[in-house]
Short mmCIF file of C-alpha atoms and ligand atoms in Angstrom, two decimals:
data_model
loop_
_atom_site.label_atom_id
_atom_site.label_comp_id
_atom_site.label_asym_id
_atom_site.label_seq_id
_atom_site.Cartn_x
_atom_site.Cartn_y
_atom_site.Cartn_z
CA UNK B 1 3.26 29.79 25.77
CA UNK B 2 4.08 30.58 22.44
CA UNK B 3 3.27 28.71 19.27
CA UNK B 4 6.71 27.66 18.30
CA UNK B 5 6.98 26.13 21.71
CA UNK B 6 3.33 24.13 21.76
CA UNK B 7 4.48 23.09 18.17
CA UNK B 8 7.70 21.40 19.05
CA UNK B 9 6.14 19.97 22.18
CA UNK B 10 3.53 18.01 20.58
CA UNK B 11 6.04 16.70 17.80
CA UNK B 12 8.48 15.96 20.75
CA UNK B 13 5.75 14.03 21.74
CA UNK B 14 5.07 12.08 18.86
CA UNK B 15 9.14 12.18 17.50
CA UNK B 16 9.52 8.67 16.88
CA UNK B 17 6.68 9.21 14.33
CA UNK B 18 9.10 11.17 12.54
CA UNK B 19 12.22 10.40 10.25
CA UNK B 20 14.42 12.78 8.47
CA UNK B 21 13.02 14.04 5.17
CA UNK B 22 16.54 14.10 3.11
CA UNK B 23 18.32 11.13 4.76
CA UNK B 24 15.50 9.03 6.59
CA UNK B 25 17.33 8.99 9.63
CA UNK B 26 15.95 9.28 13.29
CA UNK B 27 14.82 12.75 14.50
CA UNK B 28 14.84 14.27 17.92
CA UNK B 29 14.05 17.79 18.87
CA UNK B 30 16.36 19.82 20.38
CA UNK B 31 16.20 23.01 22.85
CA UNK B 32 12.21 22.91 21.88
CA UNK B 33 13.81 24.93 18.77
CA UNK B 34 14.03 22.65 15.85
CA UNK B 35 14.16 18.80 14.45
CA UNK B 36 17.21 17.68 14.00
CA UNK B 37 18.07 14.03 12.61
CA UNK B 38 21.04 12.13 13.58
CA UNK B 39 23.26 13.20 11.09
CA UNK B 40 22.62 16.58 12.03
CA UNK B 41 20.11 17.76 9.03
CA UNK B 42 18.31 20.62 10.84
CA UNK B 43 15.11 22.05 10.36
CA UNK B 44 13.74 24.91 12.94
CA UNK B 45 10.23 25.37 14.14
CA UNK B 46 8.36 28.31 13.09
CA UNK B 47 6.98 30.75 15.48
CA UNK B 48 3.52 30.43 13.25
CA UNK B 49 3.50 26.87 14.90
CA UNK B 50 4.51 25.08 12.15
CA UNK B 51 7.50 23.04 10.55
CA UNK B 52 8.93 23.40 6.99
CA UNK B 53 10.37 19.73 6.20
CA UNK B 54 10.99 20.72 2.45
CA UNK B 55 14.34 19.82 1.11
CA UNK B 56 13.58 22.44 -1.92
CA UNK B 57 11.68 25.60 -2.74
CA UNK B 58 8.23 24.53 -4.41
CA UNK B 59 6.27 26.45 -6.50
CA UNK B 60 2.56 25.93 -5.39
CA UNK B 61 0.11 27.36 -7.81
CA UNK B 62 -2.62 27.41 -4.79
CA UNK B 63 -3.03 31.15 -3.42
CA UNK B 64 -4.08 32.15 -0.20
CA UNK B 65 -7.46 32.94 -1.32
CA UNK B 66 -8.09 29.56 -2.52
CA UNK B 67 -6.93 28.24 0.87
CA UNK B 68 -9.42 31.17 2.57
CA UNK B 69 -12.68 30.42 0.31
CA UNK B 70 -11.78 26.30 1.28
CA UNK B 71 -12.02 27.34 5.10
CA UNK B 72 -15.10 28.74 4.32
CA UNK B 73 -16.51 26.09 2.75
CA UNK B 74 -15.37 23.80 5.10
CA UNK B 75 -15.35 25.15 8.58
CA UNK B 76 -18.48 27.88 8.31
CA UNK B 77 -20.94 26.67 5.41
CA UNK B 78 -20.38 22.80 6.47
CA UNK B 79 -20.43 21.88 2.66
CA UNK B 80 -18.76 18.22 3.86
CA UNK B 81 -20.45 17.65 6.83
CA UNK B 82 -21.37 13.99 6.29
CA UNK B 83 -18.16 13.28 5.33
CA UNK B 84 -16.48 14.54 8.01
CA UNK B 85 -19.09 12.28 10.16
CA UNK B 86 -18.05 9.17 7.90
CA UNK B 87 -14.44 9.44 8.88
CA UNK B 88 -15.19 9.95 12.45
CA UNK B 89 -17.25 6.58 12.63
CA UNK B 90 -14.17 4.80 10.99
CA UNK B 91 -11.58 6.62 13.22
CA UNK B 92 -13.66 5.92 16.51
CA UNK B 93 -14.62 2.49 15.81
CA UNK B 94 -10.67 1.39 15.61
CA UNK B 95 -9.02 0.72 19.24
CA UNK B 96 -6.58 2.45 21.15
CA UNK B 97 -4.05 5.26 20.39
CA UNK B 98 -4.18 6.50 17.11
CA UNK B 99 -2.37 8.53 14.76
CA UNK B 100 -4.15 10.08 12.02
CA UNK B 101 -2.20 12.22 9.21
CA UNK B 102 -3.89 14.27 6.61
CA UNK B 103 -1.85 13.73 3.29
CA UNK B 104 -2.34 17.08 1.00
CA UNK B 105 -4.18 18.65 3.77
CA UNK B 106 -4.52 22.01 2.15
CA UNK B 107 -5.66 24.30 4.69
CA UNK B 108 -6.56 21.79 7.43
CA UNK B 109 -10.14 22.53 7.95
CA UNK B 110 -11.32 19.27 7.26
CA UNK B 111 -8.64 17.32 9.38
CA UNK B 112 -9.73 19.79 12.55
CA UNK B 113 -13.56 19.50 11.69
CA UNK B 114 -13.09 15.52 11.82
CA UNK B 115 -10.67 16.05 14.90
CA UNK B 116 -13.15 17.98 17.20
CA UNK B 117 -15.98 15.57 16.37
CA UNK B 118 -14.04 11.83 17.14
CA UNK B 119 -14.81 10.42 20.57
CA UNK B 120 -11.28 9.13 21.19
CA UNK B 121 -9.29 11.19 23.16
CA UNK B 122 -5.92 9.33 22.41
CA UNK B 123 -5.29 10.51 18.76
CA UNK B 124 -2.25 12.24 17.33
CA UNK B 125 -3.20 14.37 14.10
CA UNK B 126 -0.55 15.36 11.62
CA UNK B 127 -1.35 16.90 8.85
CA UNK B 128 1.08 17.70 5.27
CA UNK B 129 0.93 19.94 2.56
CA UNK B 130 3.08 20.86 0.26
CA UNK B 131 1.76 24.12 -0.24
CA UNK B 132 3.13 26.70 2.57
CA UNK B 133 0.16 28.87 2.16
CA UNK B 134 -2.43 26.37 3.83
CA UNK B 135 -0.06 24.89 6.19
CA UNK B 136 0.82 28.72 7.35
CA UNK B 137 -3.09 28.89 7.45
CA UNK B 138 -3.33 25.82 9.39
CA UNK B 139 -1.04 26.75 11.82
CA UNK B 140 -2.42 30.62 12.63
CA UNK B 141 -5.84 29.16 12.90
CA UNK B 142 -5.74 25.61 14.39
CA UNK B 143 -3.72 25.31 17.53
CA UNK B 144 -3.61 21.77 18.35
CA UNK B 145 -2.62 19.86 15.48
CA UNK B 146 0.97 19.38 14.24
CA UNK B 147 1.42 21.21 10.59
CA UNK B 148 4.03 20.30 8.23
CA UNK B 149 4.99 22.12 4.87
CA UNK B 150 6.51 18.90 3.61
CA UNK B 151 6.55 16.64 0.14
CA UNK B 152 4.49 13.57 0.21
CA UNK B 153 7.04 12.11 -2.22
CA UNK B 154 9.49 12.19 0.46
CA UNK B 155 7.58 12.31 3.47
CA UNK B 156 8.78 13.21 6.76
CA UNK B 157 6.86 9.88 8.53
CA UNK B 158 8.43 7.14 9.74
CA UNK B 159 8.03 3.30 8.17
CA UNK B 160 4.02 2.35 9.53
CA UNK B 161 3.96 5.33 12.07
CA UNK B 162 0.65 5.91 10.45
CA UNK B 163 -2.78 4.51 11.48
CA UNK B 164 -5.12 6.19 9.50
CA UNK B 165 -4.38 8.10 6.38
CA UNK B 166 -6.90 10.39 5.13
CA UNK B 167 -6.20 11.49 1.76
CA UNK B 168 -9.17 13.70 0.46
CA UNK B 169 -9.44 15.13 -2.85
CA UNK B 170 -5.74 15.23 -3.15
CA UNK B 171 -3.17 13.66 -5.35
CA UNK B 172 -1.49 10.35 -3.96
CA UNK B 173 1.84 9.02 -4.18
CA UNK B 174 0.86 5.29 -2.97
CA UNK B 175 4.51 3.84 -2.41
CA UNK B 176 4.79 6.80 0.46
CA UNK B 177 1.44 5.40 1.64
CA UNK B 178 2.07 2.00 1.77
CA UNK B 179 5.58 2.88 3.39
CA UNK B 180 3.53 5.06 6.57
CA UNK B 181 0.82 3.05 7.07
CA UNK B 182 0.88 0.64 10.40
CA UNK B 183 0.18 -3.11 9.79
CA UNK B 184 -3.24 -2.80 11.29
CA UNK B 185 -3.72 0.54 9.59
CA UNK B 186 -6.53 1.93 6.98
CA UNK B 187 -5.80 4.70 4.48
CA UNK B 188 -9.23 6.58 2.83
CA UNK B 189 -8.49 7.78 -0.39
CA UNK B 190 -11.68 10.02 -1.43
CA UNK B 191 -12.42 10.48 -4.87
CA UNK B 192 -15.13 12.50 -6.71
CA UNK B 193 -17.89 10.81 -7.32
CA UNK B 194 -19.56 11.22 -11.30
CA UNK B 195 -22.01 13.67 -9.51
CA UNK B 196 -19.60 15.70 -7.61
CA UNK B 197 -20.44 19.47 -8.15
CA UNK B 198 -22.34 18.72 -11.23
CA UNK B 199 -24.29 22.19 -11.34
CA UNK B 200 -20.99 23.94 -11.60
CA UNK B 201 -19.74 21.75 -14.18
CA UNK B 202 -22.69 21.65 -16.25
CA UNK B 203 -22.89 25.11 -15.54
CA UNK B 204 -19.32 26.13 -17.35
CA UNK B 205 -19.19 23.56 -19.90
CA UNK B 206 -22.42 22.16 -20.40
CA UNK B 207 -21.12 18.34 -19.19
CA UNK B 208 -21.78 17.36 -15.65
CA UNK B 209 -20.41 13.71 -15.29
CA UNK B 210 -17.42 11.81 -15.16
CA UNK B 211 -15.91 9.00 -14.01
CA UNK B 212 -13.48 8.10 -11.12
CA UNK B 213 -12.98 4.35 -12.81
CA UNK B 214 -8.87 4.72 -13.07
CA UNK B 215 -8.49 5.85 -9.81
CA UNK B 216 -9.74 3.15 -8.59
CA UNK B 217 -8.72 0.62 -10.21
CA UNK B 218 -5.50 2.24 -9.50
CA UNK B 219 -5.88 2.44 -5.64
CA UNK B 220 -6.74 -1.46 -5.88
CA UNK B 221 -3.67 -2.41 -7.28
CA UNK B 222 -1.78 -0.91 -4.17
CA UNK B 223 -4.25 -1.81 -1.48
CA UNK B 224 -6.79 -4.21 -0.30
CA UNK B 225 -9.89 -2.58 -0.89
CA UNK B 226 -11.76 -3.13 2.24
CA UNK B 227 -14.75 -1.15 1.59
CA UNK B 228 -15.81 1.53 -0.69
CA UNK B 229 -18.77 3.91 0.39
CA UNK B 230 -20.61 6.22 -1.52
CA UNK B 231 -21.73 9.73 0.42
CA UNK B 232 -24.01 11.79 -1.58
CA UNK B 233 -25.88 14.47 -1.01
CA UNK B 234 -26.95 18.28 -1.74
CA UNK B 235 -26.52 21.26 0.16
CA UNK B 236 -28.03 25.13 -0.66
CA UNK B 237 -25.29 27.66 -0.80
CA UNK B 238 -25.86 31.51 -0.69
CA UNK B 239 -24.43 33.78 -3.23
CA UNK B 240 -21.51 33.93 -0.56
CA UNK B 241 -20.51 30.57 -0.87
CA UNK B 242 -21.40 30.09 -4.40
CA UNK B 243 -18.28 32.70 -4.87
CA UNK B 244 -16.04 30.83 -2.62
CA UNK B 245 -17.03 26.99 -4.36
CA UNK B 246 -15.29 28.95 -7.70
CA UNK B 247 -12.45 30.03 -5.82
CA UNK B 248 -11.44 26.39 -4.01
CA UNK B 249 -12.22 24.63 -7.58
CA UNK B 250 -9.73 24.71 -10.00
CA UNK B 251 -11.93 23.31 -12.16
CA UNK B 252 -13.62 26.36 -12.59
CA UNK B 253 -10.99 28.25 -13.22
CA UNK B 254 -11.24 27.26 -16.78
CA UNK B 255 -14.55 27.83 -17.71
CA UNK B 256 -15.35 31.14 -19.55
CA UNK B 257 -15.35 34.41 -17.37
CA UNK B 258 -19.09 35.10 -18.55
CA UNK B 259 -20.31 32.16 -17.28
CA UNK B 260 -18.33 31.48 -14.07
CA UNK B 261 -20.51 35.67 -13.36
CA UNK B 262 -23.43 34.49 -14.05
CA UNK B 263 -22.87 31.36 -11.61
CA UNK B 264 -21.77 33.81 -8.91
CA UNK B 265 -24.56 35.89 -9.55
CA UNK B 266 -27.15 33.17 -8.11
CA UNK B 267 -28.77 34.59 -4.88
CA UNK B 268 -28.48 31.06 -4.06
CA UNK B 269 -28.42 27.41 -5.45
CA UNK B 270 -28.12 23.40 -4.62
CA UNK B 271 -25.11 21.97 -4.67
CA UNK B 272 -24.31 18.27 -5.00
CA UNK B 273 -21.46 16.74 -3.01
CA UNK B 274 -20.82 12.91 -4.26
CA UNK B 275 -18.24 11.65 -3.31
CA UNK B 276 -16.25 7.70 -2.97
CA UNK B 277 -14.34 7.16 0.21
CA UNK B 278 -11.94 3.78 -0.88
CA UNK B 279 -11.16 2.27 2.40
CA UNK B 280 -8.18 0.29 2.01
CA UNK B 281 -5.50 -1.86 3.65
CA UNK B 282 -2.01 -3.35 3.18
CA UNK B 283 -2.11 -6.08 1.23
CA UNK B 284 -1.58 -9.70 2.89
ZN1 ZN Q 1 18.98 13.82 7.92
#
């Protein structure tokens, strides 16, 4: 079966999870060939497997290589392993059917590393970007998953179709949040921590901290903050990887050509991951 079919299957599946992304209204899809709302806003299913639910062209100043070097990172080299393990443990310990969405999910590797690792079989995974380069990515390279190019301003979810929201290293648009996220639901928001990829840092502009303090105090102010954990750690890239942490950072990107060479030039080095996961809930 093709991908375009499988696609609109599984968000046939889980339509009711869906609402119209220019007029909010219901969605059903039709002839397994595209979503269409009931005042007849259409949007057809690609045959990459994926579904564009942008109401306008967007610029995205993420290239396909960043998405690449992130897959990488991610899927081969492991770099967030223990993350990935933290959000299984919260996803498995909650009951029943789940659906889990990925908000800025670039690529998708980490939503299909943390999606082959959770016990539960009942769980729906969505995941958004508003970037068509990763969700194209997404799509070609992992099969089961539903991929959306959409705008998490305007999102394509329905009012509290959402159990868990993962929202990792990615901008936030909280209203949209609070809007998708079931009663009983819990969004993680992860944030750097001051650590996070200090050696690079200190390596192209001789500072290596800095502080997540607004962005949480900011996440409190739209959630209950259940829980905040800290996972920190180091892992030792090879010269491989080294290049490919440059290329996903756009951090980096600024530093001075001479130095970001000399970085890449390292047969190898440590790398420290420290990161916050804010575990949150609707507020009473
Ligand atoms: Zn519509």
């Amino acid at each position: 079966m093709s991908k375009k079919i499988n696609s609109a299957k599984r968000i046939q599946k889980l339509a009711h999870a869906f609402i119209c992304p220019l007029c909010g209204s219901p969605v059903k899809v039709v002839e397994l060939k595209s979503l269409v709302c009931d005042q007849s806003h259409n949007f057809d299913f690609t045959k990459q497997g994926y579904l564009n639910l942008l109401t306008h062209a967007v610029k995205s100043h993420y290239s396909k290589e960043l998405f690449q070097a992130r897959q990488q990172i991610i899927m081969d080299a492991e770099l967030y392993k223990p993350l990935h393990d933290e959000f299984v443990a919260i996803i498995d310990q909650m009951p029943g059917h789940k659906v889990v969405a990925d908000l800025g999910c670039g690529e998708g590797s980490h939503l299909q590393k943390i999606v082959d690792k959770v016990n539960a079989k009942e769980i729906d995974a969505i995941g958004i970007d508003i970037a068509k380069e990763g969700i194209l990515m997404a799509a070609k390279n992992y099969d089961e998953l539903i991929w959306l190019v959409g705008d998490l301003a305007k999102s394509p979810i329905g009012n509290g179709a959402v159990d868990v929201i993962l929202n990792i290293l990615s901008p936030s648009n909280y209203e949209e949040f609070k809007r998708m996220l079931a009663p009983e639901g819990v969004v993680v928001k992860v944030v750097p921590g001051e650590r996070y990829l200090h050696e690079l840092r200190a390596f192209l502009y001789e500072e290596s901290e800095y502080s997540n303090e607004q962005t949480v105090s900011l996440f409190n102010r739209h959630f209950d903050l259940v829980q905040t954990k800290r996972v920190s750690y180091a892992k030792n890239l090879n010269q491989f990887d080294l290049a490919n942490l440059v290329t996903m950072t756009p951090l980096a990107w600024k530093g001075k050509e001479e130095k970001i060479k000399q970085f890449m030039n390292q047969t190898s080095a440590n790398i420290t991951v420290d990161l916050e996961l804010l575990i949150g809930r609707k507020k009473r």
